[in-house]
Amino acid sequence: LVRPFHEIPGLWKNGAANLYAFWKQDGFKNLHHIMVNNFNKFGPIYREKIGYYDSVNIIKPVDAATLFRAEGYYPKRLRVEAWTSYRDYRNRKYGVLLKDGEDWRSNRVILNKEVISPKMLGNFAPLLDEVGQDFVARIHKKIERSGQNKWTTDLSQELFKYALESVGSVLYGERLGLLLDYIDPEAQHFIDCITLMFKTTSPMLYIPPALLRTLGAKVWRDHVQAWDGIFGQADRCIQNIYRKLKEPVQSDKYPGVLASLLMLDKLSIEDIKASVTELMAGGVDTTSITLLWTLYELARHPALQEELRAEVATARAQSQGDLLGMLKRIPLLKGALKETLRLHPVAVSLQRYITEDIAIQNYHIPSGTLVQLGLFAMGRDPSVFPRPEQYQPSRWLRTENNYFRSLGFGFGPRQCLGRRIAETEMQLFLIHMLENFRVEKQRHVEVRSTFQLIVLPETPIILTIKPL
Ligand code: HEM
Ligand code: 2DC
C-alpha cells in the first residue's frame, strides 16, 4: 500500500518560519550538513520548504534510479533564479545550463558532439597534457625559488589558473597564458568574479532575486558585478577567435570548441556565445577544488599516494607515448577522483522535476514535484558506502557494487556537459603531479567544508610539495 504525498515526514507547512530557522542555523553556509541531519532525523525521504524552495529529498541509490527514470524527455533541474535574473536584467541569452524544453534539447544535442563525445578526447587530451606539463614546470620553478627544495602553500590560486588555462585551451584552441610569470590582470579578475558569483548565489536560492533587486540589496549588486566581469572577459575571448576565423590562413590543427561550433553553423552566434561563456565559467572552481581535495587526501594517505605513483609509472611505460592509451590504464587514479567526489562533491544535490507520478520509499509523489537526491549525504551514508569516512579509491574497482553510486557529474542527458573535459583535465593533472612531486601535509587536522553554492574547504588547505 502506497502512502499519500502529504504523509511524507518533514517541515514543509511554513516556508517563512523554516527560512528563519534555516538562517538561525547558518544554513546558507551549511546546507550539506543540514541535509545530513535531516536524513538522520526523518529517514531516507523527507519533504522540506525553505522560503519558496519546496522539495522532496531522497538519499538511496535505488530511489535515485526511480527518480531518473521519471525525468522525461526534457530533464529539468532546479532553476537558479539568480542566474536567470541576471541574464533577463542584462538582456543576455540563456546557454544550455539555463535553457529548458526543446530549446535546451536542440542546443544540447549539438554541443554534445563537440564537448562531451568520447571522439573529442583525441583532440582535447594533447592540449590538456601540455597545460599539465606547464603546471609542473611552474611548480618546479616555485620550489627552486623557495631555496628550500620544497614549497609549502595554499595551492588554490594556482589550481584556479590551471583550470582556467585548461578549459580555455580546449574552448579557444589557444593558450591564455595563465601559467606564465606575469598574467593578464583581466584573467585574474575573471577568476575572482566566478568565486564571487558562486558565493552570492546561495542566499538567492531562498530569497527571490527580484525582491533583492527591488530592495537594492548588496548581494544582488555584487552578483551583477560578478557576472558582468565573467561575461566581459568571455566576450573578449570569443571576439578574439571570431576575428581570427575571418582571416584566410587556416591550418589542419584542432581549432577548439568555439571555432568548431562557429564553422559548424548549426547554432546561432548568440546561442554559441551563451553556452561557451557558461563552459568557461563552469570550468574553473569545479575541477580546481576537486583537485585540491584530491591532493589533500593523497597527502593524508602516503601509502596510497605511492600506489598511485606506481600505477602511473606502469601506465606510462606500457602505453609507449600513446596518451589515450595511458588514460585507459589508470583505474585506481580514476577511483581516487570518484572517491574525492563522493566525500567532497561539487554539487550537494542533484534535482529533477519529475514528469510522471512515482512511488519512493512507499510514498506517492505527484508529477511536477521537485525531487532532490542528497549527493553529499549519500556519499557519507554507511548503508550505501561501508566505512564512509575512509578514503578508499579501490572501492570503485568492484564495479558490481556501483549501481547509481557514482553520480558526481549528474546523470543522463542533462548530466554535466563539461564532464569529459573535467575528467581528462583532472587525470592528466594527477599523472603529472605524481610523476614529479610528493605531496605532504603538516598536521593531520580534518578540514571542514562550507557551502558557497558549491562545496568548498572552509579553511585553506596547506600542502608541502617536494620534488621526487
Ligand atoms: C552541470 C558537476 C566540471 C559545465 C553539472 C551538474 C553537475 C556538475 C552535478 C548537474 C548535472 C545534472 O543535473 O545531472 C561537475 C563536477 C565537475 C564539473 C563535479 C568537476 C569536477 C565542469 C566543467 C564544465 C562544466 C569543467 C565546463 C567545461 C557544466 C554545464 C552544466 C553542468 C554547462 C549544465 C549542463 C546542462 O544543463 O545541460 N556539472 N561539473 N562542469 N556542468 Fe559541470
Ligand atoms: C546548489 O540547492 C544547491 O556544475 C541547490 O559548472 C541546488 C543546485 C542546483 C544547480 C547546481 C547547484 C546546486 C550546484 C552547482 C551546479 C548547479 C548546476 C551546475 C553547477 C552543479 C546543487 C555547476 C557548478 C556548473 C556551473 C556553471 C556556471 C558557473 C556557468
XYZ file of C-alpha atoms and ligand atoms in Angstrom:
541
model
C 0.000 0.000 0.000
C 1.443 3.364 -1.063
C 1.053 6.192 1.449
C -0.138 9.643 0.294
C 2.162 12.571 -0.535
C 1.104 14.677 2.462
C 2.312 11.994 4.883
C 5.976 12.369 3.867
C 7.808 13.478 7.019
C 9.474 16.870 7.223
C 8.917 20.590 7.631
C 7.013 21.915 4.648
C 3.992 23.716 6.032
C 5.509 27.109 6.794
C 8.184 28.184 4.324
C 8.797 31.551 6.016
C 9.264 30.073 9.507
C 11.564 27.402 8.078
C 13.616 30.028 6.305
C 14.050 31.848 9.620
C 15.142 28.624 11.379
C 17.473 27.834 8.473
C 19.062 31.268 8.740
C 19.488 30.870 12.529
C 21.394 27.612 11.928
C 23.694 29.412 9.480
C 22.063 27.253 6.824
C 23.280 29.356 3.894
C 26.770 28.012 4.582
C 25.803 24.586 5.903
C 23.199 23.273 3.512
C 25.080 19.990 3.088
C 25.339 19.361 6.851
C 21.716 20.325 7.401
C 20.678 17.782 4.770
C 22.680 15.065 6.556
C 20.933 15.966 9.840
C 17.533 15.889 8.168
C 18.090 12.389 6.785
C 19.184 11.272 10.269
C 16.071 12.790 11.782
C 13.392 11.917 9.211
C 14.796 8.840 7.466
C 15.540 8.224 3.765
C 12.829 10.554 2.465
C 11.705 13.954 3.704
C 9.897 16.960 2.367
C 11.050 20.488 3.065
C 10.073 24.037 2.268
C 12.526 26.875 2.921
C 11.293 30.250 1.710
C 9.802 29.491 -1.695
C 12.016 26.429 -2.263
C 9.865 23.267 -1.861
C 11.306 19.783 -2.459
C 11.234 16.096 -1.638
C 14.658 14.785 -0.624
C 15.970 11.256 -1.117
C 19.277 9.519 -0.397
C 19.244 5.869 -1.584
C 20.720 4.688 -4.918
C 17.584 2.669 -5.796
C 15.489 5.779 -5.241
C 17.871 7.787 -7.430
C 17.209 5.208 -10.162
C 13.452 5.731 -9.782
C 13.913 9.497 -9.904
C 15.962 9.466 -13.106
C 13.545 7.077 -14.789
C 10.881 9.756 -14.318
C 12.915 12.740 -15.606
C 11.237 12.771 -19.005
C 12.492 13.828 -22.436
C 13.454 17.338 -21.313
C 15.055 16.800 -17.893
C 14.715 19.916 -15.770
C 16.708 20.698 -12.629
C 16.158 23.420 -10.040
C 16.203 26.776 -11.779
C 18.821 29.002 -10.183
C 16.800 32.245 -10.255
C 19.829 34.421 -9.546
C 21.437 33.261 -12.784
C 18.353 33.627 -14.958
C 17.506 37.011 -13.360
C 20.929 38.374 -14.271
C 20.503 37.339 -17.883
C 16.990 38.787 -18.045
C 18.253 42.007 -16.429
C 21.137 42.401 -18.921
C 19.211 41.051 -21.881
C 21.524 38.122 -22.439
C 20.589 34.726 -23.822
C 20.481 31.601 -21.662
C 23.030 28.945 -22.534
C 22.495 25.214 -22.208
C 22.851 25.414 -18.406
C 19.730 27.546 -18.060
C 17.626 26.626 -21.063
C 14.748 24.177 -20.776
C 12.462 22.184 -23.046
C 13.040 21.887 -26.794
C 15.376 24.909 -26.843
C 17.627 23.102 -24.337
C 17.472 19.792 -26.193
C 18.292 21.150 -29.645
C 21.288 23.101 -28.313
C 22.476 20.276 -26.118
C 22.454 17.704 -28.942
C 24.814 19.863 -30.995
C 27.038 20.752 -28.037
C 27.286 17.079 -27.031
C 29.111 16.233 -30.269
C 31.691 18.968 -29.766
C 32.125 18.845 -25.984
C 31.260 15.516 -24.356
C 31.593 12.984 -27.168
C 34.395 10.457 -26.500
C 35.567 11.217 -30.060
C 36.744 14.627 -28.898
C 39.162 13.180 -26.330
C 41.780 12.735 -29.025
C 41.594 16.495 -29.633
C 41.368 17.563 -26.000
C 43.977 15.301 -24.391
C 47.090 16.714 -26.128
C 46.002 20.276 -25.308
C 45.328 19.405 -21.669
C 48.556 17.415 -21.415
C 50.544 20.467 -22.463
C 48.859 22.557 -19.752
C 49.673 19.839 -17.207
C 53.341 19.907 -18.247
C 53.456 23.674 -17.921
C 51.897 23.441 -14.489
C 54.570 21.106 -13.116
C 57.280 23.282 -14.700
C 55.786 26.238 -12.842
C 55.797 24.351 -9.549
C 59.424 23.273 -10.084
C 60.288 26.940 -10.525
C 58.459 27.903 -7.332
C 60.349 25.201 -5.432
C 63.653 26.418 -6.831
C 62.891 29.995 -5.848
C 62.000 28.963 -2.304
C 65.595 27.793 -1.812
C 64.362 25.005 0.489
C 63.829 22.231 -2.047
C 60.115 22.277 -1.201
C 57.152 24.597 -1.414
C 54.577 24.916 1.357
C 51.470 26.729 0.225
C 47.735 27.019 -0.282
C 47.562 25.829 -3.891
C 44.044 27.057 -4.623
C 45.027 30.145 -6.646
C 47.462 28.072 -8.712
C 44.754 25.487 -9.323
C 42.239 28.117 -10.449
C 44.782 29.251 -13.030
C 45.461 25.681 -14.110
C 41.746 25.018 -14.527
C 41.056 28.200 -16.486
C 44.106 27.629 -18.676
C 42.870 24.078 -19.357
C 39.282 24.901 -20.229
C 40.466 27.947 -22.190
C 42.831 25.884 -24.323
C 40.041 23.438 -25.196
C 37.420 26.127 -25.877
C 39.633 28.505 -27.847
C 42.332 26.190 -29.185
C 44.963 28.559 -27.870
C 46.651 29.426 -24.629
C 45.533 32.201 -22.313
C 48.972 32.378 -20.662
C 47.861 31.960 -17.057
C 50.852 29.818 -16.105
C 53.379 32.477 -17.099
C 55.122 34.734 -14.594
C 53.115 37.843 -15.433
C 49.475 37.126 -16.072
C 46.770 39.226 -17.628
C 45.033 41.069 -14.749
C 41.739 40.603 -16.572
C 42.111 36.824 -16.416
C 42.751 37.080 -12.679
C 39.676 39.308 -12.366
C 37.619 36.658 -14.197
C 38.711 34.051 -11.623
C 37.752 36.332 -8.736
C 34.383 37.065 -10.340
C 33.498 33.359 -10.546
C 34.146 32.871 -6.832
C 32.053 35.956 -6.023
C 29.302 34.790 -8.379
C 29.003 31.408 -6.606
C 29.158 32.963 -3.157
C 26.404 35.500 -3.872
C 24.168 32.864 -5.477
C 23.496 30.758 -2.382
C 21.373 33.266 -0.390
C 19.346 33.882 -3.540
C 18.319 30.220 -3.659
C 15.902 31.083 -0.850
C 15.160 34.785 -1.248
C 13.890 35.782 -4.702
C 16.486 37.886 -6.555
C 13.689 40.062 -7.957
C 12.880 41.124 -4.391
C 16.546 41.727 -3.523
C 16.927 43.764 -6.684
C 13.961 45.978 -5.771
C 15.459 46.479 -2.323
C 18.831 47.345 -3.860
C 20.446 44.625 -1.725
C 24.242 44.340 -1.756
C 24.148 40.635 -2.558
C 22.266 41.343 -5.810
C 24.604 44.205 -6.750
C 27.666 42.034 -6.105
C 26.116 39.240 -8.137
C 25.553 41.547 -11.105
C 29.128 42.828 -10.875
C 30.430 39.267 -10.794
C 28.518 38.171 -13.899
C 29.447 41.441 -15.671
C 33.095 40.550 -15.102
C 32.552 36.977 -16.311
C 30.683 37.969 -19.472
C 33.120 40.818 -20.180
C 36.128 38.509 -20.204
C 34.343 35.694 -22.081
C 33.174 38.216 -24.728
C 36.783 39.356 -25.244
C 37.987 35.761 -25.706
C 35.142 34.948 -28.090
C 35.622 38.129 -30.161
C 39.304 37.322 -30.499
C 38.615 33.892 -32.009
C 35.776 35.225 -34.155
C 38.111 37.833 -35.687
C 40.804 35.234 -36.382
C 38.341 32.936 -38.134
C 37.745 35.630 -40.739
C 41.424 35.664 -41.676
C 42.252 33.324 -44.559
C 45.239 31.383 -43.135
C 43.944 28.139 -41.721
C 45.788 25.033 -40.606
C 44.550 21.491 -40.038
C 45.149 21.532 -36.301
C 42.137 21.243 -33.986
C 40.787 24.790 -33.629
C 38.934 24.416 -30.316
C 35.267 24.080 -29.346
C 34.259 27.659 -30.140
C 35.731 27.747 -33.666
C 34.284 24.282 -34.374
C 30.814 25.450 -33.360
C 31.113 28.621 -35.432
C 32.216 26.674 -38.520
C 29.526 24.040 -37.993
C 26.984 26.862 -38.233
C 24.123 24.952 -36.610
C 23.589 27.230 -33.625
C 23.079 30.982 -33.702
C 26.079 33.057 -32.691
C 24.195 34.288 -29.631
C 23.465 30.717 -28.539
C 27.101 29.742 -29.058
C 28.332 32.723 -27.041
C 25.932 31.973 -24.194
C 26.972 28.331 -23.851
C 30.688 28.961 -24.353
C 30.550 31.565 -21.580
C 28.889 29.025 -19.286
C 31.502 26.414 -20.163
C 34.302 28.836 -19.420
C 32.764 29.890 -16.090
C 31.799 26.331 -15.161
C 35.280 25.076 -15.837
C 37.231 26.852 -13.105
C 36.172 26.270 -9.490
C 34.717 22.815 -10.133
C 37.850 20.972 -11.282
C 40.290 23.044 -9.226
C 38.536 22.401 -5.924
C 38.184 18.694 -6.740
C 41.917 18.545 -7.432
C 42.688 20.409 -4.223
C 40.623 17.906 -2.197
C 42.362 15.046 -4.013
C 45.844 16.365 -3.178
C 44.677 16.807 0.413
C 43.564 13.168 0.574
C 46.790 11.946 -1.065
C 48.827 13.939 1.455
C 46.907 12.247 4.254
C 47.389 8.784 2.715
C 51.087 8.458 1.758
C 50.917 4.711 1.034
C 48.028 5.251 -1.368
C 49.981 8.073 -2.990
C 52.863 5.653 -3.686
C 50.454 3.054 -5.047
C 49.028 5.620 -7.477
C 52.525 6.718 -8.479
C 53.366 3.122 -9.324
C 50.171 2.731 -11.356
C 51.013 5.865 -13.333
C 54.600 4.727 -13.950
C 53.377 1.380 -15.299
C 50.725 3.043 -17.448
C 53.324 5.461 -18.846
C 55.700 2.620 -19.717
C 53.078 0.340 -21.233
C 51.347 2.973 -23.328
C 54.587 3.992 -25.079
C 53.675 7.608 -25.718
C 50.023 6.967 -26.578
C 48.209 9.480 -24.383
C 44.730 7.968 -24.653
C 46.255 4.536 -24.071
C 47.751 5.774 -20.838
C 44.402 7.161 -19.672
C 42.923 3.674 -20.114
C 45.495 2.151 -17.754
C 44.854 4.127 -14.564
C 41.771 2.594 -12.887
C 42.927 3.352 -9.337
C 43.576 7.003 -10.163
C 40.071 7.215 -11.648
C 38.807 5.594 -8.455
C 40.599 8.297 -6.462
C 38.723 11.018 -8.356
C 35.417 9.238 -7.744
C 36.315 8.880 -4.094
C 37.061 12.604 -3.879
C 33.689 13.430 -5.421
C 31.987 11.008 -3.021
C 33.361 12.759 0.068
C 33.625 16.247 -1.426
C 31.042 16.535 -4.203
C 30.889 19.835 -6.067
C 27.083 19.607 -6.067
C 25.353 18.915 -2.723
C 22.350 17.529 -4.562
C 21.022 16.512 -7.954
C 17.478 17.613 -8.701
C 14.746 16.918 -11.237
C 11.140 17.953 -11.687
C 9.575 14.563 -12.261
C 7.289 14.197 -15.276
C 5.168 11.300 -14.030
C 3.751 10.070 -10.711
C 6.171 7.798 -8.866
C 6.421 5.917 -5.563
C 9.590 6.303 -3.474
C 10.063 4.675 -0.054
C 6.427 3.740 -0.369
C 5.179 7.323 -0.681
C 3.270 8.647 -3.637
C 4.955 11.635 -5.326
C 2.938 13.504 -7.949
C 4.258 14.516 -11.353
C 5.766 18.024 -11.309
C 7.355 17.696 -7.852
C 10.960 18.840 -7.382
C 12.842 15.784 -6.125
C 16.411 16.120 -4.855
C 18.970 13.380 -4.406
C 21.182 14.379 -1.466
C 24.503 13.619 -3.111
C 26.690 14.807 -0.237
C 24.592 12.887 2.299
C 24.558 9.732 0.132
C 28.362 9.777 -0.088
C 28.543 9.579 3.696
C 25.725 7.099 4.308
C 27.222 3.881 5.797
C 24.457 1.722 4.327
C 25.456 2.927 0.838
C 29.253 3.090 1.328
C 30.662 0.831 4.059
C 33.086 2.781 6.295
C 32.193 6.001 4.501
C 34.715 8.103 6.444
C 37.619 6.212 4.839
C 39.153 7.443 1.581
C 39.410 4.176 -0.382
C 39.754 4.534 -4.174
C 39.830 0.727 -4.502
C 36.148 0.533 -3.544
C 35.345 1.748 -7.070
C 37.220 -1.133 -8.713
C 34.450 -3.584 -7.790
C 32.033 -2.254 -10.393
C 29.247 -4.681 -9.459
C 28.613 -2.610 -6.304
C 28.439 0.752 -8.018
C 24.790 0.906 -9.113
C 23.656 4.575 -9.024
C 26.528 5.476 -6.709
C 28.887 7.382 -8.995
C 26.800 10.482 -9.639
C 29.242 13.356 -9.095
C 28.608 14.666 -12.613
C 24.882 14.027 -12.510
C 23.052 11.563 -14.685
C 21.582 11.045 -18.144
C 21.107 13.554 -20.956
C 21.204 16.509 -18.532
C 24.445 15.439 -16.858
C 27.476 17.727 -16.732
C 28.368 18.887 -20.239
C 31.956 19.507 -19.162
C 32.393 16.004 -17.785
C 34.890 14.669 -20.348
C 36.945 17.854 -20.214
C 36.912 17.780 -16.419
C 37.824 14.107 -16.142
C 40.644 14.292 -18.680
C 41.987 17.515 -17.224
C 41.999 16.093 -13.692
C 43.514 12.748 -14.698
C 46.351 14.422 -16.602
C 46.966 16.827 -13.740
C 47.347 13.994 -11.247
C 49.550 11.995 -13.613
C 51.988 14.883 -13.958
C 51.926 15.740 -10.260
C 52.553 12.123 -9.205
C 55.401 11.801 -11.702
C 57.137 14.884 -10.342
C 56.324 15.511 -6.703
C 55.496 14.063 -3.339
C 52.674 15.900 -1.578
C 52.686 16.142 2.209
C 50.675 17.746 4.927
C 51.872 19.159 8.237
C 49.309 18.376 10.896
C 46.558 15.907 10.285
C 43.625 18.104 11.136
C 40.323 17.475 9.409
C 39.437 20.310 7.019
C 35.715 21.033 7.154
C 33.688 22.162 4.183
C 31.400 25.094 3.590
C 28.616 25.624 1.060
C 29.001 28.544 -1.335
C 26.686 27.103 -3.940
C 29.388 24.518 -4.486
C 31.062 22.703 -1.583
C 34.421 24.296 -0.692
C 37.086 23.796 2.001
C 36.146 26.004 4.959
C 39.763 26.852 5.763
C 42.819 26.966 3.490
C 44.451 23.602 2.765
C 48.193 23.992 3.247
C 50.316 21.405 1.440
C 54.049 20.817 1.113
C 55.271 19.841 -2.330
C 58.663 18.159 -2.694
C 60.413 17.066 -5.874
C 60.848 13.282 -6.118
C 26.192 20.584 -14.983
C 29.251 18.628 -11.747
C 33.027 20.454 -14.173
C 29.973 22.659 -17.221
C 26.699 19.893 -13.910
C 25.924 19.145 -12.954
C 26.781 18.602 -12.055
C 28.110 19.005 -12.427
C 26.422 17.724 -10.866
C 24.409 18.952 -12.978
C 24.126 17.643 -13.702
C 22.720 17.110 -13.562
O 21.804 17.877 -13.219
O 22.531 15.893 -13.780
C 30.544 18.940 -12.146
C 31.753 18.457 -11.491
C 32.816 18.972 -12.174
C 32.261 19.777 -13.251
C 31.778 17.533 -10.276
C 34.286 18.797 -11.957
C 34.854 18.117 -11.009
C 32.523 21.172 -15.229
C 33.330 21.783 -16.252
C 32.479 22.421 -17.094
C 31.122 22.186 -16.619
C 34.846 21.665 -16.345
C 32.797 23.200 -18.353
C 33.796 22.924 -19.120
C 28.689 22.275 -16.884
C 27.497 22.689 -17.625
C 26.401 22.081 -16.993
C 26.949 21.321 -15.869
C 27.451 23.603 -18.840
C 24.923 22.198 -17.390
C 24.534 21.128 -18.424
C 23.056 21.178 -18.834
O 22.248 21.747 -18.116
O 22.718 20.629 -19.906
N 28.056 19.784 -13.560
N 30.897 19.723 -13.192
N 31.202 21.430 -15.487
N 28.329 21.461 -15.854
Fe 29.619 20.538 -14.584
C 23.307 24.032 -5.466
O 20.074 23.663 -3.701
C 22.342 23.726 -4.335
O 28.243 22.348 -12.130
C 20.913 23.945 -4.783
O 29.571 24.042 -13.641
C 20.592 23.079 -5.988
C 21.596 23.263 -7.093
C 21.178 23.456 -8.357
C 22.061 23.502 -9.532
C 23.510 23.079 -9.250
C 23.931 23.704 -7.900
C 23.048 23.178 -6.733
C 25.443 23.493 -7.657
C 26.313 23.953 -8.818
C 25.926 23.278 -10.136
C 24.429 23.597 -10.360
C 24.169 23.117 -11.767
C 25.507 23.417 -12.497
C 26.503 23.914 -11.436
C 26.191 21.787 -10.030
C 23.377 21.722 -6.389
C 27.980 23.679 -11.855
C 28.935 24.122 -10.789
C 28.286 24.424 -13.195
C 28.207 25.929 -13.055
C 28.269 26.661 -14.386
C 28.055 28.170 -14.242
C 29.084 28.826 -13.409
C 28.063 28.836 -15.588
